[in-house]
Coordinates of C-alpha atoms in Angstrom, one line a residue:
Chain E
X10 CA -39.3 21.1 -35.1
X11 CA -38.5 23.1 -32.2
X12 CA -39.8 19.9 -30.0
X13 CA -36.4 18.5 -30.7
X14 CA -33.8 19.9 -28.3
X15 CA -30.0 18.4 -28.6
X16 CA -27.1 19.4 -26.7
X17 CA -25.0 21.5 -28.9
X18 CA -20.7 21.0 -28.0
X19 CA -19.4 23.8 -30.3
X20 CA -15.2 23.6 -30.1
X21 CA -13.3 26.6 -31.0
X22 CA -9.5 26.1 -31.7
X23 CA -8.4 28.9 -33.8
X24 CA -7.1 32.3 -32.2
X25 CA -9.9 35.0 -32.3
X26 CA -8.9 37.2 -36.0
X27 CA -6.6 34.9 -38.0
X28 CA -9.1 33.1 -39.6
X29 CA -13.3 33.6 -40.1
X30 CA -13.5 30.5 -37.7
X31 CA -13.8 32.5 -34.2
X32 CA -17.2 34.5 -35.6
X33 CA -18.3 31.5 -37.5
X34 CA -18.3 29.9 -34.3
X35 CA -20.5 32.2 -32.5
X36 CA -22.8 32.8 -34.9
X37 CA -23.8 29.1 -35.1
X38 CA -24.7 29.4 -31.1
X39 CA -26.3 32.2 -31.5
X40 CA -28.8 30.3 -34.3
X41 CA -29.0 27.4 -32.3
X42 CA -29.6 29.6 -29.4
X43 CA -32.4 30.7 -31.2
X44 CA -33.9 27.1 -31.7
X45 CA -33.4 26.3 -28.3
X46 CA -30.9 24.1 -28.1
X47 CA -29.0 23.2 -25.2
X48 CA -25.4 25.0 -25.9
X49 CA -22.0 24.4 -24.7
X50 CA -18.6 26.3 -26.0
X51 CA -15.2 25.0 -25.4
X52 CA -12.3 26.4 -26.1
X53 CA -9.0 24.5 -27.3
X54 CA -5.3 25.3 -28.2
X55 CA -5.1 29.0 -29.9
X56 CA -9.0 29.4 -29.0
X57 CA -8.1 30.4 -25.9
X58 CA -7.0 33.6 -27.0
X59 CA -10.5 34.5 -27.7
X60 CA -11.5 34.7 -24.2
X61 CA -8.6 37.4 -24.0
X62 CA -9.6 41.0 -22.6
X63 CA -9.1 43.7 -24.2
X64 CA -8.9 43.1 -27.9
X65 CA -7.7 45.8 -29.8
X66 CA -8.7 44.6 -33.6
X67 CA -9.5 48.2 -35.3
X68 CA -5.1 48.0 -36.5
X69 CA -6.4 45.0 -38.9
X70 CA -9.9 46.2 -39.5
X71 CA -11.6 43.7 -38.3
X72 CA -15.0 43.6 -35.9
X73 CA -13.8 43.5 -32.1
X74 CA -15.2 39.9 -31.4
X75 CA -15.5 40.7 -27.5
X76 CA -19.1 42.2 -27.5
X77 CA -20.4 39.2 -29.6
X78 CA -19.2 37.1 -26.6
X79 CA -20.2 39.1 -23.8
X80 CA -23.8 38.9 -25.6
X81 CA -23.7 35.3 -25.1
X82 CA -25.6 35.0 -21.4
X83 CA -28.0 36.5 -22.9
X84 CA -28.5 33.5 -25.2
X85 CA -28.9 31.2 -22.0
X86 CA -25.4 30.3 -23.3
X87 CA -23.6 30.3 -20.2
X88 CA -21.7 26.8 -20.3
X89 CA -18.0 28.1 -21.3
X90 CA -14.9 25.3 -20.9
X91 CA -11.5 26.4 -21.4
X92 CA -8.9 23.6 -21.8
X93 CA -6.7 24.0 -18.5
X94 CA -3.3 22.6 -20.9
X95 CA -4.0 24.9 -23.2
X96 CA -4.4 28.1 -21.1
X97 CA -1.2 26.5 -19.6
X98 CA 0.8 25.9 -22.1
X99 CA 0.5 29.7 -22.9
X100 CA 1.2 31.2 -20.0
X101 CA -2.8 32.5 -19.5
X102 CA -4.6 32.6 -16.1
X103 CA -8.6 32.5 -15.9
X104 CA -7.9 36.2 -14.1
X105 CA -7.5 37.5 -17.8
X106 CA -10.6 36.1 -19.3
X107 CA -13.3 37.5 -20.4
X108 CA -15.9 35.6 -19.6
X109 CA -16.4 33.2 -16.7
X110 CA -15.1 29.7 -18.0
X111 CA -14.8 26.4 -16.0
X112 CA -11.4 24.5 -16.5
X113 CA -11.2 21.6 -17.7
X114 CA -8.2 19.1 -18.0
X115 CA -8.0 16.9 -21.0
X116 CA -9.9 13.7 -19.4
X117 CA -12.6 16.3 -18.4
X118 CA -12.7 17.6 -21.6
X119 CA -12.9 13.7 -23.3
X120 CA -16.0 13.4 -21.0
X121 CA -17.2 16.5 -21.7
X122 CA -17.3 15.9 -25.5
X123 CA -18.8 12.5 -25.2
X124 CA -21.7 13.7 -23.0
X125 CA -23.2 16.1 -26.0
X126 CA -25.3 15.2 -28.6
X127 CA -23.5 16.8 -31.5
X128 CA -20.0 18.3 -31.9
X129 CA -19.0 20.9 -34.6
X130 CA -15.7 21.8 -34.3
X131 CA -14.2 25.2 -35.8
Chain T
X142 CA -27.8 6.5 -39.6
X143 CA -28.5 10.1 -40.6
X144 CA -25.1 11.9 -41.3
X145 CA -25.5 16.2 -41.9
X146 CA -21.9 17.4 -42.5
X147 CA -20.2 21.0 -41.6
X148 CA -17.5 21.7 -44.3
X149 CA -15.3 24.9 -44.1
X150 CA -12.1 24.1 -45.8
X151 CA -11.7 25.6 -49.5
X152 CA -11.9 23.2 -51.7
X153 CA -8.0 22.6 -53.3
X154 CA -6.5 25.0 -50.4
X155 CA -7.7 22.5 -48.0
X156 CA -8.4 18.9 -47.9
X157 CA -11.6 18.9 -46.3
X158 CA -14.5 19.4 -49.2
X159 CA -12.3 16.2 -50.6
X160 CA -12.5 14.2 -47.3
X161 CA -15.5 15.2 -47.1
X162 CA -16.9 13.5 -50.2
X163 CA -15.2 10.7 -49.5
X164 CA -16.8 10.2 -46.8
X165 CA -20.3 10.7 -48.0
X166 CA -19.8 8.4 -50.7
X167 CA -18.7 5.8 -48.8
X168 CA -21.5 6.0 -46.1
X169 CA -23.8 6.3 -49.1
X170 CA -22.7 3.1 -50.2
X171 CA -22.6 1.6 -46.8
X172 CA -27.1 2.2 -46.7
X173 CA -26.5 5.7 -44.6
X174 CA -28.5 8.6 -45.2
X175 CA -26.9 12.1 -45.9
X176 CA -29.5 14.5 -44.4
X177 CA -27.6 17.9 -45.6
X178 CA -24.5 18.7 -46.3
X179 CA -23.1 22.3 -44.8
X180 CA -20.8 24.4 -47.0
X181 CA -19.5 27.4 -44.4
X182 CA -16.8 29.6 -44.1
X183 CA -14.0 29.0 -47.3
X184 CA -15.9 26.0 -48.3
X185 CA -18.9 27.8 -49.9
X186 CA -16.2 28.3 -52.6
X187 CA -16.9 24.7 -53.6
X188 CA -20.5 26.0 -54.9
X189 CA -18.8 28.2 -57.4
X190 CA -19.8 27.7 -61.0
X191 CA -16.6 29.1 -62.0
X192 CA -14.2 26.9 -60.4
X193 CA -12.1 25.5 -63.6
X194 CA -9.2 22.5 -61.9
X195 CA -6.9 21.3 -64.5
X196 CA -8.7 18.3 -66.2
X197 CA -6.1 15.7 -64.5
X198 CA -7.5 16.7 -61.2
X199 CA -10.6 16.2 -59.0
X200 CA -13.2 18.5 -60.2
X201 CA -14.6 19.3 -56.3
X202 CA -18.2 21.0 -57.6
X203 CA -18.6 18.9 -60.2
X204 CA -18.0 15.8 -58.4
X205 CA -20.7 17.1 -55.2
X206 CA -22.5 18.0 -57.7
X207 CA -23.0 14.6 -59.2
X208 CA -23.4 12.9 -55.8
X209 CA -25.9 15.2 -54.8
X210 CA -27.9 14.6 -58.0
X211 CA -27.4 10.7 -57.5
X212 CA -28.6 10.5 -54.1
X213 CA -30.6 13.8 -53.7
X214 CA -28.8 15.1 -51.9
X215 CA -29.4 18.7 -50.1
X216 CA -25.9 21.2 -50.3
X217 CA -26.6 24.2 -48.9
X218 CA -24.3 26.8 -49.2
X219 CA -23.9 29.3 -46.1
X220 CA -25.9 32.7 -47.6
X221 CA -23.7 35.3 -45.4
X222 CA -20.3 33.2 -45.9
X223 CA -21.3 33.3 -50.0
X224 CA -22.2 36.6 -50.3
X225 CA -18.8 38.2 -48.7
X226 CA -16.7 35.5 -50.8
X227 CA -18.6 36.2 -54.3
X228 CA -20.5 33.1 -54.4
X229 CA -24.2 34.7 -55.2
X230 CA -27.2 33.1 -56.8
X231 CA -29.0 35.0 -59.9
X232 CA -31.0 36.5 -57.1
X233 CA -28.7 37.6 -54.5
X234 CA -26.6 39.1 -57.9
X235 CA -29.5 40.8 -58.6
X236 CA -30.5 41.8 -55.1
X237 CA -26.3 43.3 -55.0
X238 CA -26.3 44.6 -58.3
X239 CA -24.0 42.3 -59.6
X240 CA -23.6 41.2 -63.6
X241 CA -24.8 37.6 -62.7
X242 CA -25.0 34.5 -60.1
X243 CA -22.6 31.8 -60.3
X244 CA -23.6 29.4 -57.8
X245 CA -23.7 25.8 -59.5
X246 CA -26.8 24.0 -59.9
X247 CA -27.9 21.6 -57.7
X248 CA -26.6 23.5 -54.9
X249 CA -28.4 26.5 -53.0
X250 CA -27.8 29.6 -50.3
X251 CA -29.2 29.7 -46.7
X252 CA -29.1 30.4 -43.7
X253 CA -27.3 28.9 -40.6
X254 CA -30.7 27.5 -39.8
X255 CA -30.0 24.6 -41.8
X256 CA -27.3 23.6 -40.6
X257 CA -28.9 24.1 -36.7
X258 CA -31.7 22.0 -38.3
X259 CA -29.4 19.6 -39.8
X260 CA -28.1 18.8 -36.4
X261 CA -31.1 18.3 -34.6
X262 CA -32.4 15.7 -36.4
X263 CA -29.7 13.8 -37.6
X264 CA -27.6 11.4 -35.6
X265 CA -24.4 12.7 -36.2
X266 CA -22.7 15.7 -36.9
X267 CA -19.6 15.5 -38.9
X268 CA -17.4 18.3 -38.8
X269 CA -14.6 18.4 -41.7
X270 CA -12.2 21.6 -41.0
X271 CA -9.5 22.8 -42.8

């Protein structure tokens, strides 16, 4: 089984505690991180927000999401894409991310998405 | 071609267990093979037992149910995702103390291995989100 290595294009798109999708996300890297696979996140529309410092989650008792993602190098999973528009569109700079991301513009991001194996989108 | 299928809608609040079905009926019929199908996040409610629609209306885990046991199909219902939402086999009820399972037959809980699995060996994943 573990001969089998795919490129993995996981697509967050929902803002880090409004829904279960932001730590659904990540915990499906980190499995697949564990199968070696090859790993790629990008990060669409309100997902940005996820890439925000400083989260300050204990008001709604939830789990501050930021150490989960600053784990993720070391997974090996390192390749981070962040929708320029998107950043853009609401009013975010890479300055105030959390992670190094590359940015993408929406062609980019077409390829991007065409050049993995398998896409699971959250 | 060999499908897997992520779900994570809840099944009435969302359309996406529904579209879902669809779609793996149709590519059923169309000589396609479902390797697994995925039940995460608010869609693990669709392995609930106690789900009761009004009779007029699309009976979600019955109707997965039914396709699965058609075509043998695997549904595997996200263990951690289940657990937190009250979806719990006899033994995971047991395990928590609880009065009793209630996770249909025909499906079962695991881990997000399966659906890593799923992905590696089938040609496509399809994702169907809320």
């Amino acid at each position: 089984m573990s001969q089998i290595k795919k490129s993995f294009l996981l697509i967050n798109r929902q803002a880090p505690y409004g829904s279960s999708a932001a730590r659904d996300a990540l915990d499906v890297a980190l499995t697949a991180s564990v199968f070696e696979q090859d790993i790629s996140l990008l990060f669409l529309a309100d997902g940005v927000f996820q890439l925000l410092q400083n989260h300050q989650p204990q008001g709604i008792r939830q789990k501050n999401l930021s150490a989960n993602l600053a784990a993720l190098p070391m997974y090996d999973i390192d390749q981070i894409f962040v929708s320029a528009t998107a950043m853009q569109a609401r009013g975010l700079t890479k300055d105030q991310l959390s992670l190094p991301a590359e940015l993408l513009d929406d062609q980019q991001i077409a390829a991007l998405i065409s050049r993995h194996d398998q896409v699971m989108s959250f | 071609m060999i499908f897997s299928l992520l779900i994570t809608g809840a099944p009435y609040s969302s359309q996406s267990v529904a579209t879902a079905y669809q779609f793996a009926r149709e590519a059923l019929q169309q000589g396609h093979t479902i390797h697994r199908v995925f039940f995460y996040a608010d869609a693990v409610h669709t392995g609930s037992a106690l789900a009761t629609p009004p009779q007029d209306e699309m009976h979600i885990p019955d109707e997965w149910q039914q396709l699965a046991s058609d075509n043998q199909l695997d549904l595997v219902v996200c263990i951690a995702a289940a657990v937190r939402r009250g979806v719990l086999d006899d033994g995971e009820a047991k395990r928590h103390e609880k009065n009793g399972g209630n996770l249909k037959d025909n499906y079962h809980l695991s881990g997000l291995g399966q659906l890593v699995e799923a992905a590696m060996v089938s040609d496509r994943m399809m994702t169907f989100a809320p």
